[in-house]
Amino acid sequence: MGESRAKISPMWGTESMGLHTLVGVACPRWGQCEDLVRESPSGRSLPAVRPGNMRAMVVRGNWSGSASVALLLGACGTSVEPTQEPAPRPHIFLISIDTLRQDHVGLYGYERDTTPVIDELARSSMVFERAYTTASYTLIAHMSMLTGLYPRQHGVLTPRSVLSEQVPTLAERLREVGYYTMGFHFPGWLDPNYGFGRGYDHYESHRTAEIAEQHLFAALDKAPKDKPLFCFIHLFDVHNVALVREQEALYEPPAPFDQWFVKDAHEQIAGMKARWIWKKDGSAVNPSQHEAIVGMYDGGIRYVDTKLGEWIEDFRARGLFEDSLFVVTSDHGEGLHQRTNTYGGHGGVFEEGLVVPFLVRFPGGHLGGEHVSEPVSHVDLLPTLLTALGLSSDERLPGFSLLEGRPEGEPLFAERPGFDTMIQWPWKLVQRTEDNRNYLYNLAVDPLEGTNLVLGKRLVKNGQRFESLLELSKQSLEQRFQPEEATPQTDGRSEETRQLLRDLGYADDSD
């Protein structure tokens, strides 16, 4: 079959997606074409437009077909033009569930029924099986998520930095093309003084999902009806409630979710203060106490999942679900005593902190049920949304549209202060910058990262691969990902916010 190059209309909106290889159109009846198939630059065959938007088409050039599929053949100048205007741009809901470990989510294989709502949403979503955050810190990870830049590019690494005015946020990009933008966040790390509030028509903080719900639906009631909506929701209820305060329970979901999975959870941890759990050697926690603590963490997940279910029903009633675009993800995972003496620990570069749930439900369930096994990154989210909306790509962004797929072998990166991490599946390279110690793992055979392949005699066997990965990492970090200079600032957080973060166990400059 010959192939033709054709200008493809975007799924939603009015701008061009650019040139793709046109493969064919699905036509259940002659002249009534429901789906245009394109081949992306990465070689994947994908629907080019939202189903239903190309029912009547004018095709110029030689073509032939059957009642089921019409294939476009190789006449030069073949073009496809929709006779129907593109659909309005969809509402977008981006939901970030702070501290949600991927392997505690049902659709990723967890044995407990923690996420029935998210699991159901996944059935009509594009699911990414190995999605990486850029850092297991709330501040840094969300800045990457909402700018599309790696941490060393956006430069917001401490509470004493603010995003450069030269870096547009997702909210700014969307407001520029006509979106009404709303953001709801837990106070502290996503405060406006870091640059998170830029581009929002409405940006408001909350302490719990219950309060977020009140703020969200009050704002939706007042939102303009003639504009598409962008709604960012940051939920903190899965996160530990106290690492320092003298209270029982490290995780504290509301009843009945506090004992949803372990009925005697409170009895098991009676007398165990949060400070005590943090400070004492982990061996002092017996198996039943460990189960109680993890059960309460899972209860928090079930609580947030239940809330999402209630919200989705409200969205349906308002006509804001079926034709909207939903993203559900997390900024990072949680340690849960897997490697250290602590339960509420995150901030490292191990997989339990970096691998996050990530699913995208396109309007109408478009591409629903597709599972992507290749590693992807939060820096791919913004390019994906730009592609879906038909907006021009930004060459400064290091990520890729997941509608087209990441190029084979393209590495992705994560970091924390003092550590640089590169993943080129199945290899994971960790460089400790303070003393030049290096770690190399084969995640396919060593998912728990227990064997450093460049330690001792193993370096002889793996030296060549290690050197090539090291060079690739150096080229990427030093040449490809040039940093934007974040603006230094005095700490602009209120004393109330600073005290809140101290209560959660954070030092003044940590995340």
mmCIF file of C-alpha atoms in Angstrom, residues 117-269:
data_model
loop_
_atom_site.group_PDB
_atom_site.id
_atom_site.type_symbol
_atom_site.label_atom_id
_atom_site.label_comp_id
_atom_site.label_asym_id
_atom_site.label_seq_id
_atom_site.Cartn_x
_atom_site.Cartn_y
_atom_site.Cartn_z
ATOM 1 C CA VAL A 117 -13.265 4.354 41.427
ATOM 2 C CA ILE A 118 -9.835 4.944 39.897
ATOM 3 C CA ASP A 119 -9.845 1.359 38.615
ATOM 4 C CA GLU A 120 -13.191 1.944 36.905
ATOM 5 C CA LEU A 121 -11.971 5.249 35.441
ATOM 6 C CA ALA A 122 -8.933 3.411 34.083
ATOM 7 C CA ARG A 123 -11.146 1.176 31.939
ATOM 8 C CA SER A 124 -11.919 4.169 29.720
ATOM 9 C CA SER A 125 -8.459 5.727 30.067
ATOM 10 C CA MET A 126 -4.989 5.454 28.620
ATOM 11 C CA VAL A 127 -2.991 3.857 31.454
ATOM 12 C CA PHE A 128 0.759 4.233 31.863
ATOM 13 C CA GLU A 129 2.193 1.239 33.655
ATOM 14 C CA ARG A 130 5.594 2.710 34.460
ATOM 15 C CA ALA A 131 5.303 6.463 34.978
ATOM 16 C CA TYR A 132 8.036 8.376 36.763
ATOM 17 C CA THR A 133 7.895 11.573 38.739
ATOM 18 C CA THR A 134 10.895 13.872 38.372
ATOM 19 C CA ALA A 135 11.548 14.029 42.124
ATOM 20 C CA SER A 136 9.994 12.465 45.196
ATOM 21 C CA TYR A 137 9.440 15.915 46.703
ATOM 22 C CA THR A 138 6.101 17.726 46.565
ATOM 23 C CA LEU A 139 7.439 21.158 45.588
ATOM 24 C CA ILE A 140 9.883 20.004 42.922
ATOM 25 C CA ALA A 141 7.663 17.298 41.416
ATOM 26 C CA HIS A 142 4.610 19.507 41.025
ATOM 27 C CA MET A 143 6.673 22.262 39.453
ATOM 28 C CA SER A 144 7.816 19.739 36.828
ATOM 29 C CA MET A 145 4.277 18.431 36.362
ATOM 30 C CA LEU A 146 2.887 21.922 35.787
ATOM 31 C CA THR A 147 5.701 23.357 33.632
ATOM 32 C CA GLY A 148 6.812 20.277 31.676
ATOM 33 C CA LEU A 149 10.432 20.848 32.739
ATOM 34 C CA TYR A 150 12.905 18.723 34.648
ATOM 35 C CA PRO A 151 13.935 20.108 38.070
ATOM 36 C CA ARG A 152 17.319 21.366 36.894
ATOM 37 C CA GLN A 153 15.466 23.273 34.157
ATOM 38 C CA HIS A 154 12.760 24.976 36.202
ATOM 39 C CA GLY A 155 15.186 25.587 39.067
ATOM 40 C CA VAL A 156 12.653 25.594 41.907
ATOM 41 C CA LEU A 157 14.493 23.255 44.245
ATOM 42 C CA THR A 158 14.081 24.929 47.653
ATOM 43 C CA PRO A 159 11.573 27.195 49.412
ATOM 44 C CA ARG A 160 13.914 30.076 48.636
ATOM 45 C CA SER A 161 13.346 29.940 44.875
ATOM 46 C CA VAL A 162 10.480 31.077 42.690
ATOM 47 C CA LEU A 163 9.742 30.054 39.111
ATOM 48 C CA SER A 164 11.276 32.312 36.469
ATOM 49 C CA GLU A 165 8.824 34.591 34.669
ATOM 50 C CA GLN A 166 10.294 33.208 31.441
ATOM 51 C CA VAL A 167 8.768 29.772 32.127
ATOM 52 C CA PRO A 168 5.058 29.485 31.251
ATOM 53 C CA THR A 169 2.936 27.247 33.450
ATOM 54 C CA LEU A 170 0.257 24.880 32.187
ATOM 55 C CA ALA A 171 -2.428 27.203 33.562
ATOM 56 C CA GLU A 172 -0.916 30.178 31.717
ATOM 57 C CA ARG A 173 -0.793 28.255 28.457
ATOM 58 C CA LEU A 174 -4.416 27.179 28.790
ATOM 59 C CA ARG A 175 -5.753 30.562 29.844
ATOM 60 C CA GLU A 176 -4.038 32.065 26.805
ATOM 61 C CA VAL A 177 -6.167 29.889 24.500
ATOM 62 C CA GLY A 178 -9.433 30.643 26.245
ATOM 63 C CA TYR A 179 -9.650 28.381 29.286
ATOM 64 C CA TYR A 180 -11.064 29.493 32.620
ATOM 65 C CA THR A 181 -8.506 28.181 35.096
ATOM 66 C CA MET A 182 -9.049 27.002 38.667
ATOM 67 C CA GLY A 183 -6.631 25.486 41.171
ATOM 68 C CA PHE A 184 -7.241 23.899 44.586
ATOM 69 C CA HIS A 185 -4.228 22.914 46.661
ATOM 70 C CA PHE A 186 -3.082 21.913 50.117
ATOM 71 C CA PRO A 187 -1.266 24.884 51.679
ATOM 72 C CA GLY A 188 2.487 24.797 51.971
ATOM 73 C CA TRP A 189 4.453 23.478 49.032
ATOM 74 C CA LEU A 190 2.068 24.636 46.291
ATOM 75 C CA ASP A 191 1.641 28.176 47.571
ATOM 76 C CA PRO A 192 1.516 31.004 45.000
ATOM 77 C CA ASN A 193 4.809 32.512 46.188
ATOM 78 C CA TYR A 194 6.720 29.750 44.348
ATOM 79 C CA GLY A 195 4.945 30.577 41.086
ATOM 80 C CA PHE A 196 2.224 27.931 41.276
ATOM 81 C CA GLY A 197 -0.588 30.479 41.253
ATOM 82 C CA ARG A 198 0.390 31.989 37.910
ATOM 83 C CA GLY A 199 -2.216 31.663 35.188
ATOM 84 C CA TYR A 200 -5.163 30.872 37.450
ATOM 85 C CA ASP A 201 -8.394 32.817 37.498
ATOM 86 C CA HIS A 202 -9.144 31.158 40.845
ATOM 87 C CA TYR A 203 -6.491 29.599 43.132
ATOM 88 C CA GLU A 204 -7.477 28.456 46.612
ATOM 89 C CA SER A 205 -6.053 26.306 49.410
ATOM 90 C CA HIS A 206 -7.705 23.627 51.540
ATOM 91 C CA ARG A 207 -6.676 21.280 54.356
ATOM 92 C CA THR A 208 -8.840 18.244 53.520
ATOM 93 C CA ALA A 209 -10.702 16.702 50.602
ATOM 94 C CA GLU A 210 -13.962 17.685 52.316
ATOM 95 C CA ILE A 211 -12.984 21.353 52.208
ATOM 96 C CA ALA A 212 -11.605 20.975 48.687
ATOM 97 C CA GLU A 213 -15.014 19.664 47.662
ATOM 98 C CA GLN A 214 -16.759 22.744 49.043
ATOM 99 C CA HIS A 215 -14.326 25.084 47.301
ATOM 100 C CA LEU A 216 -14.423 23.137 44.037
ATOM 101 C CA PHE A 217 -18.165 23.034 43.542
ATOM 102 C CA ALA A 218 -18.687 26.594 44.749
ATOM 103 C CA ALA A 219 -16.173 27.701 42.126
ATOM 104 C CA LEU A 220 -17.799 25.552 39.445
ATOM 105 C CA ASP A 221 -21.150 27.195 40.223
ATOM 106 C CA LYS A 222 -19.603 30.598 39.510
ATOM 107 C CA ALA A 223 -17.421 29.618 36.554
ATOM 108 C CA PRO A 224 -18.347 31.041 33.135
ATOM 109 C CA LYS A 225 -20.464 28.714 31.038
ATOM 110 C CA ASP A 226 -19.030 29.838 27.708
ATOM 111 C CA LYS A 227 -15.419 28.800 28.342
ATOM 112 C CA PRO A 228 -13.696 25.448 28.667
ATOM 113 C CA LEU A 229 -12.476 24.795 32.216
ATOM 114 C CA PHE A 230 -9.077 23.758 33.491
ATOM 115 C CA CYS A 231 -9.273 22.482 37.044
ATOM 116 C CA PHE A 232 -6.178 21.399 39.002
ATOM 117 C CA ILE A 233 -6.902 19.589 42.275
ATOM 118 C CA HIS A 234 -4.135 18.672 44.736
ATOM 119 C CA LEU A 235 -5.234 16.299 47.514
ATOM 120 C CA PHE A 236 -3.098 15.710 50.605
ATOM 121 C CA ASP A 237 -5.248 13.253 52.553
ATOM 122 C CA VAL A 238 -3.109 10.180 51.787
ATOM 123 C CA HIS A 239 0.000 11.937 53.109
ATOM 124 C CA ASN A 240 0.990 11.371 56.732
ATOM 125 C CA VAL A 241 -0.702 13.787 59.099
ATOM 126 C CA ALA A 242 2.040 13.981 61.694
ATOM 127 C CA LEU A 243 5.668 13.058 61.909
ATOM 128 C CA VAL A 244 6.443 15.287 64.850
ATOM 129 C CA ARG A 245 3.234 16.112 66.685
ATOM 130 C CA GLU A 246 2.550 14.104 69.837
ATOM 131 C CA GLN A 247 -0.425 12.118 68.616
ATOM 132 C CA GLU A 248 -1.250 8.551 67.791
ATOM 133 C CA ALA A 249 -1.470 7.409 64.168
ATOM 134 C CA LEU A 250 0.988 8.308 61.495
ATOM 135 C CA TYR A 251 -1.813 8.269 58.923
ATOM 136 C CA GLU A 252 -5.229 9.431 59.997
ATOM 137 C CA PRO A 253 -8.044 9.056 57.467
ATOM 138 C CA PRO A 254 -11.533 9.885 58.729
ATOM 139 C CA ALA A 255 -13.811 7.147 60.026
ATOM 140 C CA PRO A 256 -14.683 4.581 58.819
ATOM 141 C CA PHE A 257 -11.648 4.587 56.532
ATOM 142 C CA ASP A 258 -9.200 4.571 59.451
ATOM 143 C CA GLN A 259 -10.236 0.953 60.134
ATOM 144 C CA TRP A 260 -11.381 0.000 56.648
ATOM 145 C CA PHE A 261 -8.674 -2.627 56.169
ATOM 146 C CA VAL A 262 -7.464 -3.318 59.729
ATOM 147 C CA LYS A 263 -10.377 -3.317 62.173
ATOM 148 C CA ASP A 264 -8.275 -2.977 65.317
ATOM 149 C CA ALA A 265 -5.773 -0.517 63.842
ATOM 150 C CA HIS A 266 -6.123 1.992 66.678
ATOM 151 C CA GLU A 267 -5.689 -0.700 69.316
ATOM 152 C CA GLN A 268 -2.568 -1.970 67.569
ATOM 153 C CA ILE A 269 -0.855 1.410 67.606
#
